[in-house]
PDB file of C-alpha atoms in Angstrom:
ATOM      1  CA  MET T  15       7.630 -13.930 -13.511  1.00 83.00           C
ATOM      2  CA  ALA T  16       4.574 -12.659 -11.915  1.00 95.00           C
ATOM      3  CA  ALA T  17       4.971 -10.735  -8.405  1.00 97.00           C
ATOM      4  CA  ILE T  18       1.439 -11.841  -7.120  1.00 98.00           C
ATOM      5  CA  THR T  19      -0.597 -14.690  -8.271  1.00 98.00           C
ATOM      6  CA  ALA T  20      -3.643 -15.815  -6.607  1.00 98.00           C
ATOM      7  CA  GLU T  21      -6.157 -18.775  -7.913  1.00 98.00           C
ATOM      8  CA  ASN T  22      -9.688 -18.985  -5.930  1.00 98.00           C
ATOM      9  CA  LEU T  23      -7.828 -17.326  -3.223  1.00 98.00           C
ATOM     10  CA  THR T  24     -10.608 -17.947   0.232  1.00 98.00           C
ATOM     11  CA  ILE T  25      -8.832 -16.600   2.899  1.00 98.00           C
ATOM     12  CA  THR T  26     -10.757 -17.325   6.471  1.00 97.00           C
ATOM     13  CA  TYR T  27     -10.677 -16.042  10.242  1.00 94.00           C
ATOM     14  CA  ASP T  28     -11.904 -19.165  12.477  1.00 92.00           C
ATOM     15  CA  GLY T  29     -12.989 -21.008   9.650  1.00 92.00           C
ATOM     16  CA  VAL T  30     -15.219 -18.113   8.474  1.00 95.00           C
ATOM     17  CA  PRO T  31     -14.540 -16.323   4.809  1.00 95.00           C
ATOM     18  CA  ALA T  32     -13.792 -12.761   4.911  1.00 96.00           C
ATOM     19  CA  VAL T  33     -12.147 -13.203   1.068  1.00 97.00           C
ATOM     20  CA  GLU T  34     -13.874 -15.569  -1.320  1.00 97.00           C
ATOM     21  CA  GLY T  35     -12.406 -17.264  -4.439  1.00 97.00           C
ATOM     22  CA  VAL T  36     -10.503 -14.355  -5.419  1.00 98.00           C
ATOM     23  CA  THR T  37      -8.067 -14.784  -8.822  1.00 98.00           C
ATOM     24  CA  PHE T  38      -5.599 -12.124 -10.191  1.00 98.00           C
ATOM     25  CA  GLU T  39      -2.293 -11.691 -11.200  1.00 98.00           C
ATOM     26  CA  ILE T  40       0.254  -8.612 -11.060  1.00 98.00           C
ATOM     27  CA  GLU T  41       3.374  -8.370 -12.863  1.00 97.00           C
ATOM     28  CA  ARG T  42       6.545  -7.120 -11.487  1.00 97.00           C
ATOM     29  CA  GLY T  43       6.934  -3.295 -11.293  1.00 97.00           C
ATOM     30  CA  GLU T  44       3.052  -2.850 -11.550  1.00 97.00           C
ATOM     31  CA  THR T  45       0.805  -1.341  -8.827  1.00 98.00           C
ATOM     32  CA  LEU T  46      -2.599  -2.402  -7.817  1.00 98.00           C
ATOM     33  CA  LEU T  47      -4.960  -0.315  -6.033  1.00 95.00           C
ATOM     34  CA  LEU T  48      -7.955  -2.200  -4.073  1.00 96.00           C
ATOM     35  CA  LEU T  49     -10.792  -0.459  -3.414  1.00 91.00           C
ATOM     36  CA  GLY T  50     -13.941  -1.498  -1.386  1.00 89.00           C
ATOM     37  CA  PRO T  51     -15.882  -0.975   1.167  1.00 87.00           C
ATOM     38  CA  ASN T  52     -15.496  -1.365   4.622  1.00 87.00           C
ATOM     39  CA  GLY T  53     -15.226  -4.658   5.888  1.00 90.00           C
ATOM     40  CA  ALA T  54     -14.706  -6.193   2.022  1.00 93.00           C
ATOM     41  CA  GLY T  55     -11.551  -7.430   2.964  1.00 95.00           C
ATOM     42  CA  LYS T  56      -9.020  -5.304   1.849  1.00 95.00           C
ATOM     43  CA  THR T  57      -6.670  -5.282   4.795  1.00 95.00           C
ATOM     44  CA  THR T  58      -7.141  -9.224   5.242  1.00 96.00           C
ATOM     45  CA  LEU T  59      -5.960  -9.671   1.505  1.00 98.00           C
ATOM     46  CA  ILE T  60      -3.052  -7.519   2.073  1.00 97.00           C
ATOM     47  CA  LYS T  61      -2.103  -9.002   5.078  1.00 97.00           C
ATOM     48  CA  THR T  62      -2.195 -12.487   3.611  1.00 98.00           C
ATOM     49  CA  ILE T  63       0.053 -11.799   1.120  1.00 98.00           C
ATOM     50  CA  ALA T  64       2.730  -9.930   3.548  1.00 96.00           C
ATOM     51  CA  CYS T  65       2.400 -13.478   5.951  1.00 96.00           C
ATOM     52  CA  PHE T  66       0.626 -11.459   8.642  1.00 95.00           C
ATOM     53  CA  HIS T  67      -2.330 -13.926   8.250  1.00 96.00           C
ATOM     54  CA  ARG T  68      -1.959 -17.308   7.642  1.00 96.00           C
ATOM     55  CA  GLU T  69      -5.487 -19.133   7.053  1.00 97.00           C
ATOM     56  CA  TYR T  70      -6.208 -19.392   3.710  1.00 97.00           C
ATOM     57  CA  SER T  71      -7.066 -22.072   0.856  1.00 97.00           C
ATOM     58  CA  GLY T  72      -6.665 -21.972  -2.715  1.00 97.00           C
ATOM     59  CA  GLU T  73      -3.169 -20.807  -4.399  1.00 97.00           C
ATOM     60  CA  LEU T  74      -1.366 -17.453  -3.435  1.00 98.00           C
ATOM     61  CA  ARG T  75       2.464 -17.048  -4.908  1.00 98.00           C
ATOM     62  CA  VAL T  76       4.666 -14.307  -4.096  1.00 98.00           C
ATOM     63  CA  PHE T  77       7.464 -14.405  -6.619  1.00 97.00           C
ATOM     64  CA  ASP T  78       6.154 -18.288  -7.347  1.00 96.00           C
ATOM     65  CA  ARG T  79       6.604 -18.747  -3.632  1.00 97.00           C
ATOM     66  CA  PRO T  80       4.466 -18.897  -0.776  1.00 97.00           C
ATOM     67  CA  PRO T  81       3.627 -15.794   1.202  1.00 97.00           C
ATOM     68  CA  CYS T  82       6.057 -16.459   4.144  1.00 96.00           C
ATOM     69  CA  GLU T  83       8.898 -18.126   1.815  1.00 97.00           C
ATOM     70  CA  ALA T  84       8.834 -14.563   0.317  1.00 96.00           C
ATOM     71  CA  ARG T  85       8.794 -12.300   3.439  1.00 93.00           C
ATOM     72  CA  GLU T  86      11.917 -10.839   3.002  1.00 93.00           C
ATOM     73  CA  LEU T  87      11.198  -9.226  -0.808  1.00 95.00           C
ATOM     74  CA  ILE T  88       8.213  -7.491   0.983  1.00 96.00           C
ATOM     75  CA  GLY T  89       8.232  -4.034   2.703  1.00 95.00           C
ATOM     76  CA  TYR T  90       4.506  -3.294   4.827  1.00 94.00           C
ATOM     77  CA  VAL T  91       3.137   0.240   5.804  1.00 94.00           C
ATOM     78  CA  PRO T  92       0.593  -0.246   8.079  1.00 88.00           C
ATOM     79  CA  GLN T  93      -2.491   1.648   8.303  1.00 83.00           C
ATOM     80  CA  SER T  94      -1.468   3.488  11.516  1.00 76.00           C
ATOM     81  CA  HIS T  95       1.911   3.069  13.128  1.00 78.00           C
ATOM     82  CA  ASN T  96       2.454   1.122  16.639  1.00 73.00           C
ATOM     83  CA  LEU T  97       5.256   3.642  17.394  1.00 78.00           C
ATOM     84  CA  ASN T  98       5.390   4.708  21.188  1.00 77.00           C
ATOM     85  CA  GLU T  99       5.250   8.498  20.548  1.00 76.00           C
ATOM     86  CA  ARG T 100       6.557   9.307  24.336  1.00 79.00           C
ATOM     87  CA  VAL T 101      10.071   7.631  23.486  1.00 82.00           C
ATOM     88  CA  PRO T 102      11.707  10.450  21.835  1.00 88.00           C
ATOM     89  CA  LEU T 103      12.679   8.646  18.499  1.00 89.00           C
ATOM     90  CA  THR T 104      13.957  11.080  15.445  1.00 93.00           C
ATOM     91  CA  ALA T 105      12.786  10.302  12.352  1.00 94.00           C
ATOM     92  CA  LEU T 106      16.492   9.130  11.276  1.00 95.00           C
ATOM     93  CA  GLU T 107      16.382   6.591  14.039  1.00 92.00           C
ATOM     94  CA  VAL T 108      12.749   5.582  12.898  1.00 92.00           C
ATOM     95  CA  VAL T 109      13.874   4.549   9.569  1.00 94.00           C
ATOM     96  CA  ALA T 110      16.929   3.069  10.596  1.00 92.00           C
ATOM     97  CA  MET T 111      14.692   0.471  12.488  1.00 88.00           C
ATOM     98  CA  GLY T 112      13.512  -0.930   9.088  1.00 88.00           C
ATOM     99  CA  GLY T 113      17.251  -2.337   8.629  1.00 82.00           C
ATOM    100  CA  VAL T 114      18.271  -3.383  12.178  1.00 75.00           C
ATOM    101  CA  TYR T 115      15.011  -5.649  12.666  1.00 62.00           C
ATOM    102  CA  ARG T 116      16.783  -9.005  13.723  1.00 44.00           C
ATOM    103  CA  ARG T 117      14.356 -12.052  14.753  1.00 36.00           C
ATOM    104  CA  GLY T 118      11.880  -9.832  16.831  1.00 41.00           C
ATOM    105  CA  PHE T 119      13.497  -7.508  18.559  1.00 44.00           C
ATOM    106  CA  VAL T 120      15.568  -4.557  17.522  1.00 51.00           C
ATOM    107  CA  HIS T 121      19.505  -3.591  18.104  1.00 51.00           C
ATOM    108  CA  PHE T 122      19.755  -0.338  19.591  1.00 60.00           C
ATOM    109  CA  LYS T 123      23.435   0.242  18.659  1.00 72.00           C
ATOM    110  CA  ILE T 124      22.403   1.301  14.776  1.00 80.00           C
ATOM    111  CA  ALA T 125      25.543   0.221  12.912  1.00 84.00           C
ATOM    112  CA  PRO T 126      27.112   3.466  10.685  1.00 87.00           C
ATOM    113  CA  GLU T 127      26.018   1.828   7.150  1.00 90.00           C
ATOM    114  CA  ILE T 128      22.442   1.625   8.350  1.00 90.00           C
ATOM    115  CA  LEU T 129      22.578   5.260   9.632  1.00 91.00           C
ATOM    116  CA  GLU T 130      23.552   6.382   6.183  1.00 94.00           C
ATOM    117  CA  LYS T 131      21.259   4.638   4.319  1.00 95.00           C
ATOM    118  CA  ALA T 132      18.454   5.818   6.315  1.00 95.00           C
ATOM    119  CA  GLU T 133      19.816   9.144   5.385  1.00 96.00           C
ATOM    120  CA  GLU T 134      19.338   8.290   1.441  1.00 97.00           C
ATOM    121  CA  VAL T 135      16.192   7.303   1.662  1.00 97.00           C
ATOM    122  CA  LEU T 136      14.880  10.017   4.029  1.00 97.00           C
ATOM    123  CA  ASN T 137      16.224  11.986   1.260  1.00 97.00           C
ATOM    124  CA  PHE T 138      14.583  10.159  -1.574  1.00 97.00           C
ATOM    125  CA  VAL T 139      10.972  10.865   0.256  1.00 97.00           C
ATOM    126  CA  GLY T 140      12.048  14.419   0.513  1.00 96.00           C
ATOM    127  CA  LEU T 141      12.455  14.646   4.398  1.00 96.00           C
ATOM    128  CA  ALA T 142      16.357  15.388   4.479  1.00 89.00           C
ATOM    129  CA  GLY T 143      16.570  18.132   6.106  1.00 90.00           C
ATOM    130  CA  LEU T 144      14.083  16.312   9.068  1.00 94.00           C
ATOM    131  CA  SER T 145      16.293  13.328   9.798  1.00 94.00           C
ATOM    132  CA  GLY T 146      16.902  14.949  13.694  1.00 94.00           C
ATOM    133  CA  ARG T 147      13.814  16.252  14.402  1.00 95.00           C
ATOM    134  CA  LEU T 148      11.217  13.697  16.719  1.00 95.00           C
ATOM    135  CA  PHE T 149       8.791  11.801  15.128  1.00 92.00           C
ATOM    136  CA  ARG T 150       6.224  12.850  17.174  1.00 92.00           C
ATOM    137  CA  GLU T 151       6.824  16.393  16.187  1.00 94.00           C
ATOM    138  CA  LEU T 152       6.251  15.673  12.753  1.00 94.00           C
ATOM    139  CA  SER T 153       3.263  16.469  10.750  1.00 94.00           C
ATOM    140  CA  GLY T 154       0.885  13.281   9.442  1.00 92.00           C
ATOM    141  CA  GLY T 155       2.141  13.296   5.778  1.00 94.00           C
ATOM    142  CA  GLN T 156       5.759  13.744   7.282  1.00 95.00           C
ATOM    143  CA  LYS T 157       5.115  10.976   9.308  1.00 95.00           C
ATOM    144  CA  GLN T 158       3.983   8.996   6.413  1.00 95.00           C
ATOM    145  CA  ARG T 159       6.624   9.639   4.527  1.00 96.00           C
ATOM    146  CA  VAL T 160       8.956   8.543   7.096  1.00 96.00           C
ATOM    147  CA  LEU T 161       7.160   5.457   7.542  1.00 95.00           C
ATOM    148  CA  LEU T 162       7.567   4.706   3.808  1.00 96.00           C
ATOM    149  CA  ALA T 163      11.533   5.537   4.059  1.00 96.00           C
ATOM    150  CA  ARG T 164      11.245   2.642   6.864  1.00 95.00           C
ATOM    151  CA  ALA T 165      10.043   0.486   4.459  1.00 95.00           C
ATOM    152  CA  LEU T 166      12.202   0.918   1.684  1.00 96.00           C
ATOM    153  CA  ILE T 167      15.602   0.844   3.776  1.00 95.00           C
ATOM    154  CA  SER T 168      15.149  -2.409   3.021  1.00 93.00           C
ATOM    155  CA  ASP T 169      15.128  -2.798  -0.321  1.00 95.00           C
ATOM    156  CA  PRO T 170      11.574  -4.747  -0.963  1.00 96.00           C
ATOM    157  CA  GLU T 171      10.572  -5.963  -4.003  1.00 97.00           C
ATOM    158  CA  ILE T 172       7.213  -5.301  -2.877  1.00 97.00           C
ATOM    159  CA  LEU T 173       5.621  -2.661  -1.272  1.00 98.00           C
ATOM    160  CA  ILE T 174       2.569  -3.010   0.544  1.00 98.00           C
ATOM    161  CA  LEU T 175       0.555  -0.142   1.755  1.00 97.00           C
ATOM    162  CA  ASP T 176      -2.848   0.050   3.998  1.00 95.00           C
ATOM    163  CA  GLU T 177      -4.924   3.464   3.070  1.00 94.00           C
ATOM    164  CA  PRO T 178      -1.465   5.275   3.534  1.00 94.00           C
ATOM    165  CA  LEU T 179      -3.540   8.674   2.648  1.00 92.00           C
ATOM    166  CA  SER T 180      -6.096   8.163   5.533  1.00 88.00           C
ATOM    167  CA  ALA T 181      -6.288  10.949   7.625  1.00 84.00           C
ATOM    168  CA  LEU T 182      -4.197  13.138   6.023  1.00 91.00           C
ATOM    169  CA  ASP T 183      -5.162  16.694   4.401  1.00 92.00           C
ATOM    170  CA  PRO T 184      -5.448  17.521   0.523  1.00 91.00           C
ATOM    171  CA  SER T 185      -2.172  18.665   0.594  1.00 93.00           C
ATOM    172  CA  ALA T 186      -0.362  16.271   2.367  1.00 94.00           C
ATOM    173  CA  ARG T 187      -2.335  13.522   0.561  1.00 93.00           C
ATOM    174  CA  ALA T 188      -0.643  15.270  -2.714  1.00 93.00           C
ATOM    175  CA  GLU T 189       3.175  14.715  -1.008  1.00 95.00           C
ATOM    176  CA  VAL T 190       2.655  11.158   0.038  1.00 95.00           C
ATOM    177  CA  ALA T 191       1.237  10.631  -3.624  1.00 95.00           C
ATOM    178  CA  ALA T 192       4.144  12.171  -5.373  1.00 96.00           C
ATOM    179  CA  VAL T 193       6.595  10.041  -3.588  1.00 97.00           C
ATOM    180  CA  LEU T 194       4.887   6.778  -4.565  1.00 97.00           C
ATOM    181  CA  GLY T 195       5.088   7.990  -8.251  1.00 96.00           C
ATOM    182  CA  LYS T 196       8.746   7.929  -7.615  1.00 97.00           C
ATOM    183  CA  ILE T 197       9.364   4.744  -6.051  1.00 97.00           C
ATOM    184  CA  LYS T 198       7.158   3.735  -9.224  1.00 96.00           C
ATOM    185  CA  ARG T 199       9.342   5.617 -11.345  1.00 95.00           C
ATOM    186  CA  GLU T 200      13.096   5.274  -9.791  1.00 96.00           C
ATOM    187  CA  ARG T 201      12.773   2.349  -8.090  1.00 95.00           C
ATOM    188  CA  GLY T 202       9.991  -0.120 -10.080  1.00 94.00           C
ATOM    189  CA  ILE T 203       8.347  -1.524  -7.061  1.00 97.00           C
ATOM    190  CA  THR T 204       5.794  -3.501  -7.106  1.00 98.00           C
ATOM    191  CA  MET T 205       2.929  -1.728  -5.079  1.00 98.00           C
ATOM    192  CA  VAL T 206      -0.235  -3.032  -3.468  1.00 98.00           C
ATOM    193  CA  ILE T 207      -2.312   0.084  -2.064  1.00 97.00           C
ATOM    194  CA  THR T 208      -5.556   0.102  -0.150  1.00 95.00           C
ATOM    195  CA  THR T 209      -7.641   3.126  -0.477  1.00 88.00           C
ATOM    196  CA  HIS T 210     -10.680   5.091  -0.088  1.00 82.00           C
ATOM    197  CA  ASP T 211     -10.040   8.373  -2.188  1.00 76.00           C
ATOM    198  CA  ILE T 212      -8.352   6.589  -5.300  1.00 77.00           C
ATOM    199  CA  ASN T 213      -7.887  10.270  -6.595  1.00 73.00           C
ATOM    200  CA  PRO T 214      -4.627  10.554  -5.803  1.00 79.00           C
ATOM    201  CA  LEU T 215      -3.400   7.718  -6.976  1.00 87.00           C
ATOM    202  CA  LEU T 216      -4.537   6.583 -10.002  1.00 83.00           C
ATOM    203  CA  GLU T 217      -1.623   8.538 -11.672  1.00 86.00           C
ATOM    204  CA  VAL T 218       0.295   5.374 -10.598  1.00 92.00           C
ATOM    205  CA  GLY T 219      -2.030   2.836 -10.596  1.00 92.00           C
ATOM    206  CA  ASP T 220      -1.700   0.108 -13.460  1.00 95.00           C
ATOM    207  CA  LYS T 221      -4.460  -2.433 -12.325  1.00 96.00           C
ATOM    208  CA  VAL T 222      -7.479  -1.707 -10.005  1.00 94.00           C
ATOM    209  CA  MET T 223      -9.450  -4.150  -8.042  1.00 96.00           C
ATOM    210  CA  LEU T 224     -12.567  -3.761  -6.556  1.00 94.00           C
ATOM    211  CA  LEU T 225     -13.410  -6.310  -3.909  1.00 95.00           C
ATOM    212  CA  ASN T 226     -16.442  -6.593  -1.930  1.00 93.00           C
ATOM    213  CA  LYS T 227     -15.500 -10.241  -0.240  1.00 95.00           C
ATOM    214  CA  LYS T 228     -15.524 -11.507  -3.618  1.00 96.00           C
ATOM    215  CA  LEU T 229     -13.543 -10.126  -6.228  1.00 97.00           C
ATOM    216  CA  VAL T 230     -16.300  -7.500  -8.427  1.00 95.00           C
ATOM    217  CA  ALA T 231     -13.664  -6.324 -10.942  1.00 95.00           C
ATOM    218  CA  PHE T 232      -9.994  -6.519 -11.740  1.00 97.00           C
ATOM    219  CA  GLY T 233      -8.315  -4.750 -14.820  1.00 95.00           C
ATOM    220  CA  LYS T 234      -6.779  -1.930 -15.975  1.00 92.00           C
ATOM    221  CA  PRO T 235      -8.742   1.787 -14.150  1.00 87.00           C
ATOM    222  CA  GLU T 236     -10.617   2.366 -17.490  1.00 85.00           C
ATOM    223  CA  GLU T 237     -12.125  -1.274 -17.358  1.00 89.00           C
ATOM    224  CA  VAL T 238     -12.920  -0.978 -13.564  1.00 89.00           C
ATOM    225  CA  LEU T 239     -13.742   2.209 -13.111  1.00 85.00           C
ATOM    226  CA  ARG T 240     -17.579   2.131 -15.095  1.00 84.00           C
ATOM    227  CA  ASP T 241     -20.736   3.370 -13.945  1.00 80.00           C
ATOM    228  CA  SER T 242     -22.162   0.103 -13.902  1.00 84.00           C
ATOM    229  CA  VAL T 243     -19.543  -1.537 -11.545  1.00 85.00           C
ATOM    230  CA  ILE T 244     -19.435   1.360  -8.901  1.00 79.00           C
ATOM    231  CA  LYS T 245     -22.932   1.107  -8.464  1.00 83.00           C
ATOM    232  CA  SER T 246     -22.799  -2.752  -7.776  1.00 84.00           C
ATOM    233  CA  VAL T 247     -20.631  -2.465  -4.693  1.00 83.00           C
ATOM    234  CA  TYR T 248     -21.408   1.416  -3.472  1.00 79.00           C
ATOM    235  CA  GLY T 249     -24.968   1.433  -4.652  1.00 80.00           C
ATOM    236  CA  PRO T 250     -27.632   3.564  -6.433  1.00 82.00           C
ATOM    237  CA  LEU T 251     -26.297   7.386  -5.917  1.00 75.00           C
ATOM    238  CA  ALA T 252     -22.569   6.036  -6.894  1.00 76.00           C
ATOM    239  CA  ARG T 253     -21.928   6.852 -10.436  1.00 73.00           C
ATOM    240  CA  VAL T 254     -19.160   7.853 -13.004  1.00 69.00           C
ATOM    241  CA  VAL T 255     -19.006  11.210 -14.345  1.00 70.00           C
ATOM    242  CA  PRO T 256     -17.453  12.056 -17.487  1.00 70.00           C
ATOM    243  CA  VAL T 257     -15.545  15.362 -17.526  1.00 68.00           C
ATOM    244  CA  GLU T 258     -14.148  16.296 -20.625  1.00 69.00           C
ATOM    245  CA  ASP T 259     -11.250  13.706 -21.555  1.00 67.00           C
ATOM    246  CA  LYS T 260     -11.377  12.196 -17.716  1.00 64.00           C
ATOM    247  CA  LEU T 261     -13.682  10.116 -15.159  1.00 63.00           C
ATOM    248  CA  PHE T 262     -15.119  11.645 -11.797  1.00 68.00           C
ATOM    249  CA  CYS T 263     -15.981   8.327  -9.369  1.00 67.00           C
ATOM    250  CA  ILE T 264     -18.819   9.321  -7.056  1.00 72.00           C
ATOM    251  CA  THR T 265     -19.228   6.478  -4.272  1.00 69.00           C
ATOM    252  CA  GLY T 266     -21.516   8.693  -2.299  1.00 58.00           C
ATOM    253  CA  ASP T 267     -18.991   9.754   0.531  1.00 46.00           C
ATOM    254  CA  THR T 268     -15.476   9.274  -1.507  1.00 44.00           C
ATOM    255  CA  HIS T 269     -14.310  10.411  -5.014  1.00 42.00           C
ATOM    256  CA  LEU T 270     -12.380   7.650  -6.328  1.00 44.00           C
ATOM    257  CA  HIS T 271     -10.652   9.396  -9.146  1.00 43.00           C
ATOM    258  CA  ARG T 272     -10.650  10.785 -12.851  1.00 44.00           C
ATOM    259  CA  HIS T 273      -8.781   8.759 -15.337  1.00 47.00           C
ATOM    260  CA  GLY T 274      -8.301   9.608 -19.276  1.00 49.00           C
ATOM    261  CA  GLY T 275     -10.082   8.001 -21.370  1.00 45.00           C
ATOM    262  CA  GLY T 276     -13.265  10.182 -22.029  1.00 39.00           C
ATOM    263  CA  GLY T 277     -15.863   8.328 -20.004  1.00 36.00           C
ATOM    264  CA  ARG T 278     -15.626   5.175 -22.089  1.00 33.00           C
TER     265      ARG T 278
END
């Protein structure tokens, strides 16, 4: 059974199309890297998959169910968190939130088994020693890993991440990308990741989608990351540069990634 299937999917806001006629399929355990310029509809697509937006036509199935019937299977990490950092929450408490959301509110007395599981997932993302640290005192990369742990505590079958590497320095991007690779290897969770910088992520990517309101290209990385495809979205200055057995995709302001294959 496919994890996500879309056929002729059109997503609208007040009747105006934001994504038009998209068809694709993601198998269980695969990672999709979703690329496209600002305003291309990337966030709209993932919010619709996660049941945060419901105005669409065509077919969209998550494990052969409508998205809102599969909501409990999905973990979502937004581009920016909505935590009030004036509230002195520890990293452990932020992660535990993912295990205590019920019917739109948070239980303030956290059960011991949830705290224990929160410790386990913090350890999984490499933050075992920081469970008692205030969230607001963490670095950007550490905060992002805490938010990943918060999504993982509910054991999702699909993990959706909106620009998880944005606003991080290169070292933090590498750390977060390493955790995503660990999630893929050790948990086998299906992931959909929007990104402007595919460079640290392509090692975990099975499929790449290039979206510009309509589907421009979809397939394996070496199929999508081609000179003509990149130029069609990012303009004539964009190009794919082969270096030895790797590809470097340049969009003008963002290096997309290198991929083995010698420029095929």
